[in-house]
């Protein structure tokens, strides 16, 4: 499955060589304008050779720059026709009026969820759900904002009756992961795919024979390459944000999709578990 150009480029950006990263930055800064550039114009904007632009396109899986540009033109035209979000500045300045900042945050978060769903490979989602369903123990590891997503997924899986534990500190995670075996599963969550604590947990789980899953926004990252299966998120973090809000919301969208996919594989038991957990809390609702 060929991923959309811009989500794929955002996910690969940090793994590119410096000269290719400059080209990526030009495209990501203004995708609509970049779609109208010839190869020599893009090379000049990124201060590189035309051959580097060709290598950039091939690195992303295209046959050449013409193939890349055609895909970018189609994607930006479709996005602008749908909601004009690509024309809406996403960068947030502290001096902006509050109404403007709120609107931009809402646009970024909504776009993160939509792009994540577009990236979702349903076959992989079903396979991941089957792995979770058949696991004796599930350990979810994430740090910072990704730790919040790990805790959310733990809550969802626990409501379905699974033994799931979210760990956000290496001192807690690594001893727990060291005990995982072939009947268990590790879910590593990291937007960058480079979080040291998550990668260390992945290595330990792999060594113990546990099945490994990754939720990340970086398809070429060490986490994505090292896990058995990967679910990709898409987000564009504005420059002035209190934490990785868009990436966390994208991860939460994946958690919701996993809940439905797992419940679908346990139609009777899953519904019964949800009813029991809901009933257990009913008396405390206000």
Coordinates of C-alpha atoms in Angstrom, one line a residue:
X1 CA 0.0 0.0 0.0
X2 CA 1.5 3.4 -1.1
X3 CA 1.0 5.9 1.7
X4 CA -0.1 9.5 1.0
X5 CA 2.9 11.7 0.1
X6 CA 2.8 14.2 3.0
X7 CA 2.2 11.8 5.9
X8 CA 4.9 9.6 4.5
X9 CA 7.3 12.5 4.1
X10 CA 6.7 13.7 7.7
X11 CA 7.3 10.2 9.0
X12 CA 10.5 9.8 7.0
X13 CA 11.9 13.3 7.4
X14 CA 14.2 12.7 10.5
X15 CA 15.6 9.5 8.9
X16 CA 16.7 11.3 5.7
X17 CA 20.3 12.4 4.9
X18 CA 20.9 16.1 5.5
X19 CA 20.6 17.1 1.9
X20 CA 17.4 15.1 1.4
X21 CA 16.1 16.6 4.7
X22 CA 16.5 20.1 3.2
X23 CA 14.3 19.1 0.3
X24 CA 11.7 17.6 2.6
X25 CA 11.6 20.8 4.6
X26 CA 11.0 22.9 1.5
X27 CA 8.1 20.6 0.5
X28 CA 6.6 20.4 4.0
X29 CA 6.9 24.2 4.5
X30 CA 4.4 24.9 1.6
X31 CA 3.2 21.7 -0.1
X32 CA 0.9 23.6 -2.5
X33 CA 3.8 25.8 -3.7
X34 CA 6.2 22.9 -3.9
X35 CA 3.8 21.0 -6.1
X36 CA 4.3 23.7 -8.7
X37 CA 8.1 23.6 -8.7
X38 CA 10.2 22.1 -11.5
X39 CA 13.1 19.9 -10.5
X40 CA 15.6 22.7 -10.9
X41 CA 13.5 25.1 -8.9
X42 CA 13.1 22.7 -6.1
X43 CA 16.9 22.0 -6.2
X44 CA 17.6 25.7 -6.0
X45 CA 15.2 26.2 -3.1
X46 CA 16.9 23.4 -1.2
X47 CA 20.4 24.5 -2.3
X48 CA 21.2 21.1 -3.7
X49 CA 21.8 19.4 -7.1
X50 CA 19.0 18.1 -9.3
X51 CA 20.3 14.6 -8.8
X52 CA 19.6 15.0 -5.0
X53 CA 16.0 15.7 -5.8
X54 CA 15.8 12.6 -7.9
X55 CA 17.3 10.6 -5.0
X56 CA 14.8 12.2 -2.7
X57 CA 11.9 11.1 -4.8
X58 CA 13.3 7.5 -5.1
X59 CA 13.9 7.4 -1.3
X60 CA 10.2 7.9 -0.8
X61 CA 9.4 5.1 -3.2
X62 CA 8.7 7.0 -6.4
X63 CA 10.3 6.2 -9.8
X64 CA 11.6 9.8 -10.1
X65 CA 10.8 13.4 -9.6
X66 CA 8.0 13.5 -12.2
X67 CA 6.2 10.6 -10.4
X68 CA 6.7 12.3 -7.0
X69 CA 5.5 15.7 -8.3
X70 CA 2.4 14.1 -9.9
X71 CA 1.4 12.5 -6.6
X72 CA 2.0 15.7 -4.7
X73 CA -0.1 17.7 -7.1
X74 CA -3.0 15.2 -6.8
X75 CA -2.8 15.1 -3.0
X76 CA -2.6 18.9 -2.4
X77 CA -5.4 19.5 -4.9
X78 CA -7.6 17.0 -3.2
X79 CA -6.9 18.4 0.3
X80 CA -7.5 22.0 -0.8
X81 CA -10.7 21.0 -2.5
X82 CA -11.9 19.2 0.6
X83 CA -11.2 21.6 3.3
X84 CA -8.5 24.1 2.3
X85 CA -6.4 23.1 5.3
X86 CA -3.1 23.1 3.4
X87 CA -3.7 26.8 2.9
X88 CA -4.3 27.5 6.5
X89 CA -1.1 28.3 8.4
X90 CA -0.5 25.7 11.1
X91 CA 2.4 27.5 12.9
X92 CA 1.2 29.1 16.2
X93 CA 2.8 32.2 17.5
X94 CA 2.4 33.3 21.2
X95 CA 1.4 36.7 20.0
X96 CA -1.5 35.4 17.9
X97 CA -5.0 36.2 19.1
X98 CA -6.4 33.4 21.2
X99 CA -9.2 32.7 18.8
X100 CA -6.6 32.2 16.0
X101 CA -4.5 29.8 18.1
X102 CA -7.5 27.8 19.1
X103 CA -8.7 27.4 15.5
X104 CA -5.2 26.3 14.4
X105 CA -4.9 23.8 17.2
X106 CA -8.3 22.3 16.3
X107 CA -7.4 22.1 12.6
X108 CA -4.1 20.4 13.4
X109 CA -5.7 17.8 15.7
X110 CA -8.6 17.1 13.3
X111 CA -6.1 16.7 10.5
X112 CA -4.0 14.3 12.6
X113 CA -6.9 12.0 13.2
X114 CA -8.0 12.0 9.5
X115 CA -4.5 11.4 8.2
X116 CA -4.0 8.6 10.7
X117 CA -7.1 6.9 9.6
X118 CA -6.1 7.3 5.9
X119 CA -2.7 5.7 6.8
X120 CA -4.3 2.8 8.6
X121 CA -3.7 -0.6 6.9
X122 CA -6.8 -2.6 7.9
X123 CA -5.1 -6.0 7.2
X124 CA -2.4 -5.1 9.7
X125 CA -4.9 -3.8 12.2
X126 CA -6.8 -7.1 12.1
X127 CA -3.5 -9.0 12.5
X128 CA -2.4 -6.9 15.4
X129 CA -5.9 -7.4 17.0
X130 CA -5.5 -11.1 16.6
X131 CA -2.1 -11.0 18.3
X132 CA -3.5 -9.0 21.2
X133 CA -6.4 -11.3 21.5
X134 CA -4.2 -14.4 21.7
X135 CA -1.7 -12.9 24.2
X136 CA -1.4 -14.0 27.8
X137 CA 0.1 -10.7 28.9
X138 CA 0.3 -7.4 27.2
X139 CA 2.8 -4.7 28.2
X140 CA 2.5 -1.2 26.8
X141 CA 5.5 1.1 27.0
X142 CA 5.6 4.8 26.2
X143 CA 7.2 7.9 27.6
X144 CA 5.8 11.5 27.9
X145 CA 2.7 12.0 25.7
X146 CA 3.1 8.5 24.3
X147 CA 2.8 7.2 27.9
X148 CA -0.6 8.8 28.1
X149 CA -1.6 6.9 25.0
X150 CA -0.2 3.7 26.5
X151 CA -2.4 4.2 29.6
X152 CA -5.5 4.8 27.5
X153 CA -4.9 1.6 25.5
X154 CA -4.3 -0.3 28.8
X155 CA -7.7 0.9 30.0
X156 CA -9.4 -0.2 26.8
X157 CA -7.9 -3.6 26.8
X158 CA -8.5 -4.1 30.5
X159 CA -12.2 -3.4 29.9
X160 CA -12.2 -6.3 27.4
X161 CA -10.8 -8.6 30.1
X162 CA -7.1 -8.7 29.0
X163 CA -4.1 -8.6 31.3
X164 CA -2.6 -5.3 30.1
X165 CA -0.1 -3.0 31.8
X166 CA 1.0 0.4 30.7
X167 CA 4.5 1.4 31.9
X168 CA 5.9 4.9 31.4
X169 CA 9.3 4.6 33.3
X170 CA 12.2 2.5 32.3
X171 CA 12.7 1.4 35.9
X172 CA 9.2 -0.1 35.8
X173 CA 9.1 -1.2 32.1
X174 CA 12.4 -3.0 31.7
X175 CA 12.0 -5.5 34.6
X176 CA 8.4 -6.3 33.4
X177 CA 9.4 -6.7 29.8
X178 CA 12.3 -9.0 30.8
X179 CA 9.8 -11.5 31.9
X180 CA 7.8 -11.7 28.7
X181 CA 7.8 -14.8 26.6
X182 CA 6.4 -16.3 23.4
X183 CA 2.8 -16.1 24.7
X184 CA 3.1 -12.4 25.6
X185 CA 3.1 -9.1 23.6
X186 CA 4.9 -5.8 23.9
X187 CA 3.3 -2.7 22.4
X188 CA 5.9 0.1 22.0
X189 CA 4.5 3.6 21.5
X190 CA 6.7 6.5 20.3
X191 CA 5.9 9.2 17.8
X192 CA 9.6 9.5 16.8
X193 CA 10.3 5.8 17.0
X194 CA 13.6 6.7 18.7
X195 CA 12.6 6.9 22.4
X196 CA 15.4 5.1 24.2
X197 CA 13.3 3.5 26.9
X198 CA 10.9 2.1 24.3
X199 CA 13.7 0.8 22.1
X200 CA 15.3 -0.9 25.1
X201 CA 12.0 -2.5 26.0
X202 CA 11.6 -3.7 22.4
X203 CA 15.1 -5.3 22.4
X204 CA 14.3 -7.2 25.7
X205 CA 10.9 -8.4 24.4
X206 CA 12.4 -9.6 21.2
X207 CA 15.2 -11.4 23.1
X208 CA 12.6 -13.2 25.2
X209 CA 10.6 -14.3 22.1
X210 CA 7.6 -12.0 22.8
X211 CA 5.6 -10.6 19.9
X212 CA 6.2 -6.9 19.3
X213 CA 4.0 -4.2 18.0
X214 CA 4.8 -0.5 17.3
X215 CA 2.6 2.6 17.2
X216 CA 4.7 5.3 15.7
X217 CA 4.7 8.2 13.3
X218 CA 8.1 7.3 11.8
X219 CA 7.9 4.3 9.4
X220 CA 11.7 4.1 8.9
X221 CA 12.6 4.5 12.6
X222 CA 14.3 1.9 14.7
X223 CA 11.1 1.1 16.5
X224 CA 9.2 0.5 13.2
X225 CA 12.0 -1.6 11.8
X226 CA 12.4 -3.7 14.9
X227 CA 8.8 -4.5 15.7
X228 CA 6.9 -7.4 14.2
X229 CA 4.0 -5.2 13.1
X230 CA 3.6 -1.4 12.9
X231 CA 0.6 0.9 13.0
X232 CA 1.4 4.4 11.7
X233 CA 0.2 7.7 13.0
X234 CA 0.2 11.0 11.2
X235 CA 0.4 14.4 12.8
X236 CA 1.8 17.9 12.3
X237 CA 2.8 19.5 15.5
X238 CA 2.6 23.3 15.3
X239 CA 5.7 25.0 16.6
X240 CA 4.2 26.6 19.7
X241 CA 2.5 23.8 21.6
X242 CA 2.3 22.6 25.2
X243 CA 3.4 19.1 24.5
X244 CA 2.9 16.7 21.6
X245 CA -0.8 17.2 21.4
X246 CA -1.5 16.2 17.8
X247 CA 0.7 13.1 17.9
X248 CA -1.0 12.0 21.2
X249 CA -4.5 12.5 19.6
X250 CA -3.3 10.4 16.6
X251 CA -2.2 7.7 19.0
X252 CA -5.5 7.7 20.8
X253 CA -7.3 7.3 17.5
X254 CA -5.2 4.1 16.9
X255 CA -6.1 2.9 20.4
X256 CA -9.8 3.4 19.6
X257 CA -9.5 1.5 16.3
X258 CA -7.6 -1.3 18.1
X259 CA -10.4 -1.6 20.7
X260 CA -13.0 -2.1 18.0
X261 CA -10.8 -4.5 16.1
X262 CA -10.1 -6.6 19.2
X263 CA -13.8 -6.5 20.3
X264 CA -14.8 -7.7 16.8
X265 CA -12.7 -10.8 17.2
X266 CA -14.4 -11.6 20.5
X267 CA -18.0 -10.6 19.6
X268 CA -19.8 -12.3 22.5
X269 CA -17.0 -12.2 25.1
X270 CA -16.0 -8.7 24.2
X271 CA -19.6 -7.3 24.5
X272 CA -20.1 -9.2 27.8
X273 CA -16.8 -7.8 29.2
X274 CA -17.8 -4.2 28.2
X275 CA -21.2 -4.6 29.8
X276 CA -19.7 -6.0 33.1
X277 CA -17.1 -3.2 33.4
X278 CA -19.8 -0.6 32.5
X279 CA -22.1 -2.0 35.2
X280 CA -19.3 -2.0 37.8
X281 CA -19.0 1.8 37.4
X282 CA -22.7 2.6 36.9
X283 CA -23.4 3.3 40.5
X284 CA -20.5 5.9 40.7
X285 CA -21.6 7.9 37.7
X286 CA -23.0 11.4 38.5

